C-alpha cells in the first residue's frame, strides 16, 4: 500500500512546523512539489528549505510537476473550479502511479491548514473516485494564516461569547462585518464597506521576511492597504494575504 501525507506547514515561518509534521516528514520517501512557474519560485524554495531543516536523513526524492492554472475567464466560477480540480486530479494520479512505489510514503507540503480553503483533500477524493485507490493518506494539521494573522496583530479572533465567520472575498457581505476573516480576496472586497464603522487587521506574506501588517479603521487605511498590496504583488509576482474585519462597538449608550 502506498501512503500519502498532507502536511500543513504553516503560513510561512519555518518555525510554524509542528512536531507531528516533523515526524511525518521523516517518514517520507518522495516529496511532491507542484510548480506554478517562476512566479511562485519563493514558495517552492520555502518548502525545500523546510525539508532541509527538519528531515534528519535526506534520502528522499523531490518530484516536481506543473500545477494546472485555473481558467478564471470562464463565465461560471463553479465550473471553472470543477475543471481545474479535474486537471489537478489527473496530475495527482500520475504522480501516485508513476512516482510512488508500493510501500513508499509521499508528501504534499501545504500552506497553512489542509482543512481550510485548500483543495488537496477534495482532489484526493476525486483521484479515488476516478479509480486510483491503491493508497492511504493522513492529514497533518498546520498553523493557518488566520491564526498567524491574529498572533501578529496581537488580537483575539472572537469577541467575548461571539462567533467568528471565515469567508472569501467574493462572499463578503455587510451582515458579516461584526467579526469576519476574509481569505482568497484578489479584488480588495473590503473597499465596498469603507462607510461602515469597522476596523481592519490586514496581513500579507505572514511569517516570512516579506511580511506586511496594516491595521486601523477601514476608512482610514483602505487606500493604503490597496496601494501596498498592489506594490507588493508587482514586486514579487504573487501575494498571499488575509484580513479580519470587526465592527466597532458603540459605547455612546
Coordinates of N, CA and C in Angstrom, one line a residue:
X1 N 0.8 -1.2 0.0 CA 0.0 0.0 0.0 C 0.9 1.3 0.0
X2 N 0.5 2.2 -0.8 CA 1.2 3.5 -0.8 C 0.6 4.4 0.2
X3 N 1.4 5.3 0.7 CA 0.9 6.2 1.7 C 1.2 7.7 1.4
X4 N 0.2 8.6 1.5 CA 0.4 10.0 1.3 C 0.2 10.7 2.6
X5 N 1.0 11.8 2.8 CA 0.9 12.7 3.9 C 0.5 14.1 3.4
X6 N -0.5 14.7 3.8 CA -0.8 16.1 3.5 C -0.4 16.8 4.8
X7 N 0.7 17.6 4.6 CA 1.3 18.2 5.8 C 1.1 19.7 5.8
X8 N 0.4 20.2 6.8 CA 0.3 21.6 6.9 C 1.6 22.2 7.5
X9 N 2.1 23.2 6.7 CA 3.5 23.7 7.1 C 3.4 25.1 7.6
X10 N 2.2 25.6 7.9 CA 2.1 27.0 8.5 C 2.0 28.0 7.4
X11 N 2.0 29.3 7.9 CA 1.7 30.4 7.0 C 2.9 30.9 6.3
X12 N 4.1 30.5 6.7 CA 5.3 31.0 6.0 C 6.5 30.9 6.8
X13 N 6.4 31.0 8.2 CA 7.5 30.9 9.1 C 7.9 29.4 9.2
X14 N 9.2 29.0 8.9 CA 9.6 27.6 9.1 C 9.4 27.1 10.5
X15 N 9.3 28.0 11.5 CA 9.1 27.5 12.9 C 7.7 27.3 13.2
X16 N 6.8 27.5 12.3 CA 5.4 27.1 12.4 C 5.2 25.6 12.4
X17 N 6.2 24.9 11.9 CA 6.1 23.4 11.8 C 5.9 22.8 13.1
X18 N 5.0 21.8 13.2 CA 4.7 21.1 14.4 C 5.6 19.9 14.5
X19 N 5.7 19.3 15.8 CA 6.4 18.1 16.0 C 5.8 17.0 15.1
X20 N 4.5 16.9 15.1 CA 3.8 15.9 14.3 C 4.2 16.0 12.8
X21 N 4.3 17.2 12.3 CA 4.7 17.4 10.9 C 6.2 17.0 10.7
X22 N 7.0 17.3 11.6 CA 8.4 16.9 11.5 C 8.5 15.4 11.5
X23 N 7.8 14.7 12.3 CA 7.8 13.3 12.4 C 7.3 12.7 11.0
X24 N 6.3 13.3 10.5 CA 5.8 12.8 9.2 C 6.8 13.0 8.1
X25 N 7.4 14.2 8.1 CA 8.4 14.5 7.1 C 9.5 13.4 7.1
X26 N 9.9 12.9 8.3 CA 11.0 12.0 8.4 C 10.5 10.6 8.0
X27 N 9.3 10.4 7.6 CA 8.8 9.1 7.1 C 8.7 9.1 5.6
X28 N 8.9 10.2 5.0 CA 8.6 10.4 3.6 C 9.7 9.9 2.7
X29 N 9.3 9.2 1.7 CA 10.3 8.7 0.6 C 10.3 9.7 -0.6
X30 N 9.2 10.3 -0.9 CA 9.1 11.2 -2.0 C 8.3 12.4 -1.6
X31 N 8.9 13.6 -1.9 CA 8.3 14.9 -1.7 C 7.8 15.4 -3.0
X32 N 6.4 15.6 -3.1 CA 5.8 16.1 -4.3 C 5.7 17.6 -4.2
X33 N 6.2 18.3 -5.2 CA 6.1 19.8 -5.3 C 5.4 20.2 -6.6
X34 N 4.3 20.9 -6.4 CA 3.5 21.4 -7.6 C 4.1 22.8 -7.9
X35 N 4.6 22.9 -9.1 CA 5.3 24.1 -9.5 C 4.3 25.0 -10.4
X36 N 4.1 26.2 -10.0 CA 3.3 27.1 -10.8 C 4.2 28.0 -11.7
X37 N 5.4 27.7 -11.8 CA 6.3 28.5 -12.7 C 7.1 29.5 -11.9
X38 N 7.9 30.4 -12.6 CA 8.8 31.3 -11.9 C 8.1 32.2 -10.9
X39 N 6.8 32.5 -11.1 CA 6.1 33.4 -10.3 C 6.1 33.0 -8.8
X40 N 6.1 31.7 -8.6 CA 6.0 31.2 -7.2 C 7.2 30.4 -6.8
X41 N 8.4 30.8 -7.4 CA 9.7 30.1 -7.0 C 9.9 30.3 -5.5
X42 N 9.5 31.4 -4.9 CA 9.7 31.6 -3.5 C 9.0 30.4 -2.7
X43 N 7.8 30.1 -3.1 CA 7.0 29.1 -2.4 C 7.7 27.7 -2.5
X44 N 8.2 27.4 -3.7 CA 8.9 26.1 -3.8 C 10.2 26.1 -3.0
X45 N 10.9 27.2 -3.0 CA 12.1 27.3 -2.2 C 11.9 27.1 -0.7
X46 N 10.8 27.8 -0.2 CA 10.5 27.7 1.2 C 10.2 26.2 1.6
X47 N 9.5 25.5 0.7 CA 9.2 24.1 1.0 C 10.4 23.3 1.1
X48 N 11.4 23.5 0.2 CA 12.6 22.7 0.2 C 13.5 23.1 1.4
X49 N 13.5 24.4 1.8 CA 14.2 24.8 3.0 C 13.7 24.1 4.2
X50 N 12.4 24.0 4.3 CA 11.7 23.3 5.4 C 12.2 21.8 5.5
X51 N 12.3 21.2 4.4 CA 12.8 19.8 4.3 C 14.2 19.7 4.7
X52 N 15.0 20.6 4.2 CA 16.5 20.6 4.6 C 16.7 20.8 6.1
X53 N 15.8 21.6 6.6 CA 16.0 22.0 8.1 C 15.5 20.9 9.0
X54 N 14.5 20.1 8.6 CA 13.8 19.2 9.6 C 14.0 17.7 9.3
X55 N 14.3 17.4 8.0 CA 14.5 16.0 7.7 C 15.9 15.5 8.1
X56 N 16.0 14.6 9.0 CA 17.3 14.2 9.6 C 18.2 13.4 8.6
X57 N 17.5 12.5 7.8 CA 18.3 11.7 6.8 C 17.8 12.1 5.4
X58 N 18.5 12.9 4.7 CA 18.0 13.4 3.4 C 18.1 12.3 2.3
X59 N 17.3 11.2 2.5 CA 17.4 10.2 1.4 C 16.0 10.1 0.7
X60 N 15.3 11.3 0.7 CA 14.1 11.4 0.0 C 14.3 11.9 -1.5
X61 N 13.3 11.7 -2.3 CA 13.4 12.2 -3.7 C 12.4 13.4 -3.8
X62 N 12.8 14.4 -4.5 CA 11.9 15.5 -4.8 C 11.3 15.4 -6.2
X63 N 10.0 15.3 -6.4 CA 9.4 15.2 -7.7 C 8.6 16.4 -7.9
X64 N 8.9 17.2 -9.0 CA 8.1 18.4 -9.3 C 7.2 18.1 -10.5
X65 N 6.1 18.7 -10.4 CA 5.1 18.6 -11.5 C 4.5 20.0 -11.7
X66 N 4.1 20.3 -13.0 CA 3.4 21.5 -13.3 C 2.0 21.5 -12.7
X67 N 1.7 22.6 -12.0 CA 0.3 22.7 -11.4 C -0.6 23.4 -12.4
X68 N -1.7 22.8 -12.9 CA -2.6 23.4 -13.8 C -3.0 24.8 -13.3
X69 N -3.3 25.7 -14.2 CA -3.7 27.0 -13.9 C -5.3 27.0 -14.1
X70 N -6.0 27.5 -13.1 CA -7.4 27.7 -13.2 C -7.8 28.7 -14.2
X71 N -8.7 28.4 -15.1 CA -9.2 29.3 -16.1 C -10.2 30.3 -15.5
X72 N -9.7 31.5 -15.1 CA -10.5 32.5 -14.5 C -11.4 33.2 -15.4
X73 N -11.3 33.0 -16.7 CA -12.1 33.6 -17.7 C -13.5 33.0 -17.9
X74 N -13.6 31.8 -17.3 CA -14.9 31.1 -17.5 C -16.0 31.8 -16.9
X75 N -17.2 31.8 -17.5 CA -18.3 32.5 -17.0 C -18.8 32.0 -15.7
X76 N -18.7 30.7 -15.5 CA -19.2 30.1 -14.3 C -17.9 29.8 -13.4
X77 N -17.9 30.5 -12.2 CA -16.8 30.3 -11.3 C -16.8 28.8 -10.8
X78 N -17.9 28.3 -10.5 CA -18.0 26.9 -10.0 C -17.5 25.9 -11.0
X79 N -17.9 26.1 -12.3 CA -17.5 25.2 -13.3 C -16.0 25.3 -13.6
X80 N -15.5 26.5 -13.5 CA -14.0 26.7 -13.6 C -13.2 26.0 -12.6
X81 N -13.7 26.0 -11.4 CA -13.0 25.3 -10.3 C -13.2 23.8 -10.5
X82 N -14.3 23.3 -10.9 CA -14.5 21.9 -11.1 C -13.5 21.4 -12.2
X83 N -13.4 22.1 -13.3 CA -12.5 21.8 -14.4 C -11.0 21.8 -13.9
X84 N -10.7 22.7 -13.1 CA -9.4 22.8 -12.5 C -9.1 21.7 -11.6
X85 N -10.0 21.3 -10.7 CA -9.8 20.2 -9.8 C -9.6 18.9 -10.6
X86 N -10.4 18.7 -11.7 CA -10.2 17.5 -12.5 C -8.8 17.5 -13.2
X87 N -8.3 18.6 -13.6 CA -7.0 18.7 -14.2 C -5.9 18.3 -13.1
X88 N -6.1 18.9 -11.9 CA -5.2 18.6 -10.8 C -5.3 17.1 -10.4
X89 N -6.5 16.5 -10.4 CA -6.6 15.1 -10.1 C -5.8 14.2 -11.1
X90 N -5.8 14.6 -12.3 CA -5.0 13.9 -13.3 C -3.5 13.9 -13.0
X91 N -3.1 15.1 -12.6 CA -1.7 15.2 -12.2 C -1.4 14.4 -11.0
X92 N -2.2 14.4 -10.0 CA -2.0 13.7 -8.7 C -2.0 12.2 -9.1
X93 N -2.9 11.7 -9.9 CA -3.0 10.3 -10.3 C -1.7 9.9 -10.9
X94 N -1.2 10.7 -11.8 CA 0.1 10.3 -12.5 C 1.2 10.2 -11.5
X95 N 1.3 11.2 -10.5 CA 2.3 11.2 -9.5 C 2.3 9.9 -8.7
X96 N 1.1 9.6 -8.2 CA 0.9 8.4 -7.4 C 1.2 7.1 -8.1
X97 N 0.8 7.0 -9.4 CA 1.0 5.8 -10.2 C 2.5 5.7 -10.6
X98 N 3.1 6.8 -11.0 CA 4.4 6.7 -11.7 C 5.6 6.9 -10.7
X99 N 5.4 7.7 -9.7 CA 6.5 8.2 -8.8 C 6.5 7.6 -7.4
X100 N 5.5 6.8 -7.1 CA 5.4 6.3 -5.7 C 5.3 4.8 -5.8
X101 N 6.3 4.0 -5.3 CA 6.2 2.6 -5.3 C 5.4 2.0 -4.2
X102 N 4.9 0.8 -4.3 CA 4.2 0.2 -3.2 C 5.1 0.1 -2.0
X103 N 4.5 0.5 -0.8 CA 5.3 0.6 0.4 C 6.0 1.9 0.7
X104 N 6.0 2.8 -0.3 CA 6.7 4.1 -0.1 C 5.6 5.1 0.4
X105 N 6.2 6.2 1.0 CA 5.4 7.3 1.5 C 5.7 8.5 0.8
X106 N 4.7 9.3 0.3 CA 4.9 10.5 -0.3 C 4.2 11.7 0.5
X107 N 4.6 12.9 0.2 CA 4.0 14.0 0.9 C 3.8 15.2 0.0
X108 N 2.7 15.9 0.3 CA 2.5 17.2 -0.2 C 2.6 18.2 0.9
X109 N 3.4 19.2 0.8 CA 3.5 20.2 1.9 C 2.6 21.4 1.5
X110 N 1.6 21.6 2.4 CA 0.5 22.5 2.1 C 0.6 23.8 3.0
X111 N 0.4 24.9 2.4 CA 0.5 26.1 3.2 C -0.7 26.2 4.2
X112 N -0.4 26.6 5.4 CA -1.5 26.8 6.4 C -2.0 25.5 6.9
X113 N -3.3 25.4 6.9 CA -4.0 24.2 7.4 C -4.7 23.5 6.3
X114 N -4.4 22.2 6.1 CA -5.0 21.5 4.9 C -6.5 21.5 4.9
X115 N -7.2 21.6 6.0 CA -8.7 21.6 6.0 C -9.3 22.9 5.8
X116 N -8.6 24.0 5.6 CA -9.1 25.3 5.5 C -8.8 26.0 4.2
X117 N -9.7 26.1 3.3 CA -9.6 26.7 2.0 C -8.3 26.1 1.2
X118 N -8.2 24.8 1.2 CA -7.2 24.1 0.4 C -7.9 23.0 -0.3
X119 N -7.6 22.8 -1.6 CA -8.4 21.9 -2.4 C -7.8 20.5 -2.4
X120 N -6.7 20.2 -1.7 CA -6.0 18.9 -1.9 C -6.8 17.8 -1.4
X121 N -7.5 17.9 -0.3 CA -8.4 16.8 0.2 C -9.4 16.4 -0.8
X122 N -10.1 17.4 -1.4 CA -11.1 17.2 -2.4 C -10.5 16.5 -3.6
X123 N -9.3 16.9 -4.0 CA -8.7 16.3 -5.2 C -8.3 14.9 -4.9
X124 N -7.9 14.5 -3.8 CA -7.5 13.1 -3.5 C -8.8 12.3 -3.5
X125 N -9.9 12.8 -3.0 CA -11.2 12.1 -3.1 C -11.6 11.9 -4.6
X126 N -11.3 12.9 -5.4 CA -11.6 12.7 -6.8 C -10.7 11.7 -7.5
X127 N -9.4 11.7 -7.1 CA -8.5 10.7 -7.6 C -9.0 9.3 -7.3
X128 N -9.5 9.1 -6.1 CA -10.0 7.8 -5.7 C -11.3 7.4 -6.5
X129 N -12.1 8.4 -6.6 CA -13.4 8.2 -7.4 C -13.1 7.9 -8.8
X130 N -12.0 8.4 -9.3 CA -11.6 8.1 -10.7 C -10.9 6.8 -10.9
X131 N -10.8 6.0 -9.8 CA -10.2 4.7 -10.0 C -8.9 4.4 -9.4
X132 N -8.2 5.4 -9.0 CA -6.8 5.2 -8.4 C -7.0 5.2 -6.9
X133 N -7.0 4.0 -6.3 CA -7.4 3.8 -4.9 C -6.4 3.0 -4.1
X134 N -5.2 2.7 -4.7 CA -4.2 1.8 -4.0 C -3.3 2.7 -3.1
X135 N -3.9 3.6 -2.4 CA -3.1 4.4 -1.4 C -4.0 4.8 -0.2
X136 N -3.3 5.0 0.9 CA -4.0 5.6 2.0 C -3.4 7.0 2.3
X137 N -4.0 7.8 3.0 CA -3.4 9.1 3.3 C -3.8 9.6 4.7
X138 N -2.9 10.5 5.2 CA -3.0 11.1 6.5 C -2.9 12.6 6.4
X139 N -3.7 13.3 7.2 CA -3.6 14.7 7.2 C -3.0 15.3 8.5
X140 N -2.0 16.1 8.4 CA -1.3 16.7 9.5 C -1.6 18.1 9.6
X141 N -2.3 18.5 10.6 CA -2.8 19.9 10.7 C -1.6 20.9 10.9
X142 N -1.9 22.1 10.4 CA -0.9 23.2 10.5 C -1.4 24.5 11.0
X143 N -0.6 25.4 11.3 CA -1.0 26.8 11.7 C -1.5 27.5 10.5
X144 N -2.7 28.0 10.5 CA -3.3 28.7 9.4 C -2.9 30.1 9.3
X145 N -3.1 30.8 8.2 CA -2.9 32.2 8.1 C -3.8 33.0 9.0
X146 N -5.0 32.4 9.3 CA -6.0 33.0 10.2 C -5.3 33.1 11.6
X147 N -4.8 32.1 12.1 CA -4.1 32.1 13.4 C -2.9 33.0 13.4
X148 N -2.1 32.9 12.3 CA -0.9 33.8 12.2 C -1.3 35.2 12.2
X149 N -2.4 35.6 11.5 CA -2.8 37.0 11.5 C -3.2 37.5 12.9
X150 N -3.9 36.7 13.6 CA -4.3 37.1 15.0 C -3.1 37.3 15.8
X151 N -2.2 36.4 15.7 CA -1.0 36.4 16.6 C -0.1 37.6 16.2
X152 N 0.1 37.9 15.0 CA 0.9 39.0 14.6 C 0.3 40.4 14.9
X153 N -1.0 40.5 14.9 CA -1.7 41.7 15.3 C -2.0 41.7 16.8
X154 N -1.7 40.6 17.5 CA -1.9 40.5 18.9 C -3.4 40.8 19.3
X155 N -4.3 40.1 18.6 CA -5.7 40.3 18.9 C -6.4 38.9 19.0
X156 N -7.4 38.8 19.8 CA -8.2 37.6 19.8 C -9.1 37.6 18.5
X157 N -9.3 36.4 18.0 CA -10.1 36.3 16.8 C -11.6 36.6 17.1
X158 N -12.1 36.2 18.2 CA -13.5 36.4 18.5 C -13.7 37.4 19.7
X159 N -14.9 38.0 19.7 CA -15.3 38.8 20.8 C -15.8 37.9 21.9
X160 N -16.0 38.4 23.1 CA -16.4 37.6 24.2 C -17.8 37.0 23.9
X161 N -17.8 35.7 23.9 CA -19.1 35.0 23.6 C -19.6 35.2 22.2
X162 N -18.8 35.7 21.3 CA -19.3 36.0 20.0 C -18.7 35.0 19.0
X163 N -19.5 34.7 17.9 CA -19.0 33.9 16.8 C -18.0 34.6 15.9
X164 N -17.3 33.8 15.1 CA -16.5 34.4 14.0 C -16.8 33.7 12.7
X165 N -16.8 34.4 11.7 CA -17.1 33.8 10.3 C -15.8 33.9 9.5
X166 N -15.6 32.9 8.7 CA -14.5 32.8 7.8 C -15.0 32.7 6.4
X167 N -14.7 33.6 5.5 CA -15.3 33.5 4.2 C -14.3 34.0 3.1
X168 N -14.7 34.1 1.9 CA -13.8 34.6 0.8 C -14.3 36.0 0.4
X169 N -13.4 36.7 -0.3 CA -13.8 38.0 -0.8 C -15.0 38.1 -1.6
X170 N -15.3 37.1 -2.4 CA -16.5 37.1 -3.3 C -17.7 36.9 -2.5
X171 N -17.6 36.3 -1.3 CA -18.8 36.1 -0.4 C -19.0 37.1 0.7
X172 N -18.2 38.1 0.8 CA -18.3 39.1 1.8 C -19.5 40.0 1.7
X173 N -20.3 40.1 2.7 CA -21.5 40.9 2.7 C -21.5 41.7 4.0
X174 N -22.3 42.8 4.0 CA -22.3 43.7 5.1 C -22.7 43.1 6.4
X175 N -23.6 42.0 6.3 CA -24.1 41.4 7.5 C -22.9 40.6 8.3
X176 N -21.8 40.4 7.6 CA -20.7 39.6 8.2 C -19.8 40.5 9.0
X177 N -19.9 41.8 8.9 CA -18.9 42.7 9.4 C -18.7 42.7 10.9
X178 N -19.5 42.1 11.7 CA -19.3 42.1 13.1 C -18.0 41.5 13.5
X179 N -17.6 40.4 12.8 CA -16.4 39.7 13.1 C -16.1 38.7 12.0
X180 N -15.4 39.0 11.0 CA -15.2 38.1 9.9 C -13.7 38.1 9.4
X181 N -13.2 36.9 9.1 CA -11.9 36.8 8.5 C -12.2 36.5 7.0
X182 N -11.4 37.2 6.2 CA -11.6 37.0 4.7 C -10.3 36.5 4.1
X183 N -10.5 35.4 3.3 CA -9.4 34.8 2.6 C -9.6 34.8 1.1
X184 N -8.6 34.6 0.3 CA -8.8 34.5 -1.1 C -9.5 35.7 -1.7
X185 N -9.0 36.9 -1.4 CA -9.7 38.1 -1.9 C -8.7 38.8 -2.8
X186 N -8.9 38.6 -4.1 CA -8.0 39.1 -5.1 C -8.4 40.6 -5.5
X187 N -9.6 41.0 -5.1 CA -10.1 42.3 -5.6 C -10.4 43.3 -4.5
X188 N -9.8 43.1 -3.3 CA -10.0 44.0 -2.2 C -11.5 44.3 -1.9
X189 N -12.2 43.3 -1.6 CA -13.7 43.4 -1.4 C -14.0 44.3 -0.2
X190 N -13.0 44.5 0.7 CA -13.3 45.4 1.8 C -13.6 46.8 1.5
X191 N -13.1 47.2 0.3 CA -13.3 48.6 -0.1 C -14.7 49.0 -0.3
X192 N -15.6 48.0 -0.4 CA -17.1 48.3 -0.6 C -17.7 48.7 0.8
X193 N -16.9 48.6 1.9 CA -17.5 48.8 3.2 C -16.8 50.0 4.0
X194 N -16.2 50.9 3.2 CA -15.5 52.0 3.9 C -16.4 52.9 4.7
X195 N -17.7 52.9 4.4 CA -18.6 53.7 5.1 C -19.1 53.1 6.4
X196 N -18.7 51.8 6.6 CA -19.1 51.1 7.8 C -18.1 51.4 8.9
X197 N -18.6 51.3 10.2 CA -17.8 51.6 11.3 C -17.0 50.4 11.7
X198 N -16.0 50.0 10.9 CA -15.3 48.8 11.2 C -13.8 49.0 11.2
X199 N -13.1 48.1 11.9 CA -11.6 48.1 11.9 C -11.2 46.9 11.0
X200 N -10.0 47.1 10.4 CA -9.4 46.0 9.6 C -8.1 45.7 10.2
X201 N -7.8 44.4 10.2 CA -6.4 43.9 10.5 C -6.0 43.1 9.3
X202 N -5.0 43.6 8.6 CA -4.6 43.0 7.3 C -3.2 42.5 7.4
X203 N -2.9 41.4 6.8 CA -1.5 40.9 6.7 C -1.2 40.2 5.4
X204 N 0.0 40.4 4.9 CA 0.4 39.7 3.7 C 1.8 39.0 4.0
X205 N 2.0 37.9 3.3 CA 3.2 37.1 3.4 C 3.5 36.8 4.9
X206 N 2.5 36.4 5.6 CA 2.6 36.2 7.1 C 3.6 35.2 7.4
X207 N 4.5 35.5 8.4 CA 5.5 34.6 8.8 C 6.8 34.6 8.0
X208 N 6.8 35.4 6.9 CA 8.0 35.4 6.1 C 8.8 36.7 6.3
X209 N 9.9 36.8 5.7 CA 10.7 38.0 5.8 C 10.1 39.2 5.1
X210 N 9.1 38.9 4.2 CA 8.4 40.0 3.5 C 7.1 40.4 4.1
X211 N 6.9 39.9 5.3 CA 5.6 40.1 6.0 C 5.2 41.6 6.1
X212 N 3.9 41.9 5.8 CA 3.4 43.3 5.9 C 2.2 43.3 6.8
X213 N 2.1 44.2 7.7 CA 0.9 44.3 8.6 C 0.4 45.7 8.6
X214 N -0.9 45.9 8.4 CA -1.6 47.2 8.5 C -2.9 47.0 9.2
X215 N -3.2 47.9 10.1 CA -4.4 47.8 10.9 C -4.9 49.2 11.2
X216 N -6.2 49.3 11.4 CA -6.8 50.6 11.8 C -8.3 50.7 11.3
X217 N -8.9 51.8 11.5 CA -10.3 52.0 11.0 C -10.2 51.8 9.4
X218 N -11.2 51.1 8.9 CA -11.1 50.7 7.5 C -11.1 52.0 6.6
X219 N -11.9 53.0 7.0 CA -12.0 54.2 6.2 C -10.6 54.9 6.1
X220 N -9.8 54.8 7.2 CA -8.5 55.5 7.2 C -7.4 54.7 6.5
X221 N -7.5 53.4 6.5 CA -6.3 52.6 5.9 C -6.7 51.9 4.6
X222 N -7.9 52.0 4.1 CA -8.3 51.3 2.9 C -7.4 51.5 1.7
X223 N -7.2 52.8 1.4 CA -6.3 53.1 0.2 C -4.9 52.7 0.5
X224 N -4.4 52.8 1.7 CA -3.0 52.4 2.0 C -2.9 50.9 1.8
X225 N -3.8 50.1 2.2 CA -3.8 48.7 2.0 C -3.8 48.3 0.5
X226 N -4.7 49.0 -0.2 CA -4.8 48.7 -1.7 C -3.4 49.0 -2.4
X227 N -2.9 50.2 -2.1 CA -1.6 50.5 -2.7 C -0.5 49.6 -2.3
X228 N -0.4 49.3 -1.0 CA 0.6 48.4 -0.5 C 0.5 47.0 -1.1
X229 N -0.7 46.6 -1.2 CA -0.9 45.2 -1.8 C -0.5 45.2 -3.2
X230 N -0.9 46.2 -4.0 CA -0.6 46.2 -5.4 C 0.9 46.3 -5.7
X231 N 1.6 47.1 -4.8 CA 3.0 47.3 -5.0 C 3.8 46.0 -4.6
X232 N 3.3 45.3 -3.6 CA 4.0 44.0 -3.2 C 3.7 43.0 -4.2
X233 N 2.6 42.9 -4.8 CA 2.3 41.9 -5.8 C 3.1 42.2 -7.1
X234 N 3.3 43.4 -7.4 CA 4.0 43.8 -8.6 C 5.5 43.4 -8.4
X235 N 6.0 43.6 -7.2 CA 7.4 43.3 -6.9 C 7.7 41.8 -7.0
X236 N 6.8 41.0 -6.3 CA 7.1 39.6 -6.2 C 6.4 38.7 -7.2
X237 N 5.4 39.3 -7.9 CA 4.7 38.5 -8.9 C 3.5 37.7 -8.3
X238 N 3.4 37.7 -7.0 CA 2.3 36.9 -6.3 C 2.1 37.5 -4.9
X239 N 0.9 37.3 -4.3 CA 0.7 37.7 -3.0 C -0.2 36.7 -2.3
X240 N 0.0 36.5 -1.0 CA -0.9 35.8 -0.1 C -1.2 36.7 1.0
X241 N -2.5 37.0 1.1 CA -2.9 37.9 2.2 C -4.3 37.5 2.8
X242 N -4.5 38.0 4.0 CA -5.8 37.7 4.6 C -6.1 38.9 5.6
X243 N -7.3 39.0 6.0 CA -7.6 40.1 6.9 C -8.9 39.8 7.7
X244 N -8.9 40.5 8.9 CA -10.1 40.4 9.7 C -10.8 41.8 9.8
X245 N -12.1 41.8 9.6 CA -13.0 43.0 9.8 C -13.8 42.8 11.0
X246 N -13.8 43.9 11.8 CA -14.5 43.8 13.1 C -15.2 45.1 13.3
X247 N -16.6 45.0 13.5 CA -17.4 46.2 13.7 C -17.0 46.8 15.0
X248 N -16.9 48.1 15.1 CA -16.6 48.8 16.3 C -17.8 48.8 17.2
X249 N -17.6 48.7 18.5 CA -18.7 48.6 19.5 C -19.1 50.1 19.8
X250 N -20.4 50.3 19.7 CA -20.9 51.7 20.0 C -20.9 51.8 21.5
X251 N -20.1 52.7 22.1 CA -20.0 52.9 23.5 C -20.7 54.2 23.9
X252 N -21.5 54.8 23.0 CA -22.1 56.1 23.3 C -23.3 55.9 24.2
X253 N -23.9 54.7 24.4 CA -25.1 54.5 25.1 C -24.7 53.9 26.5

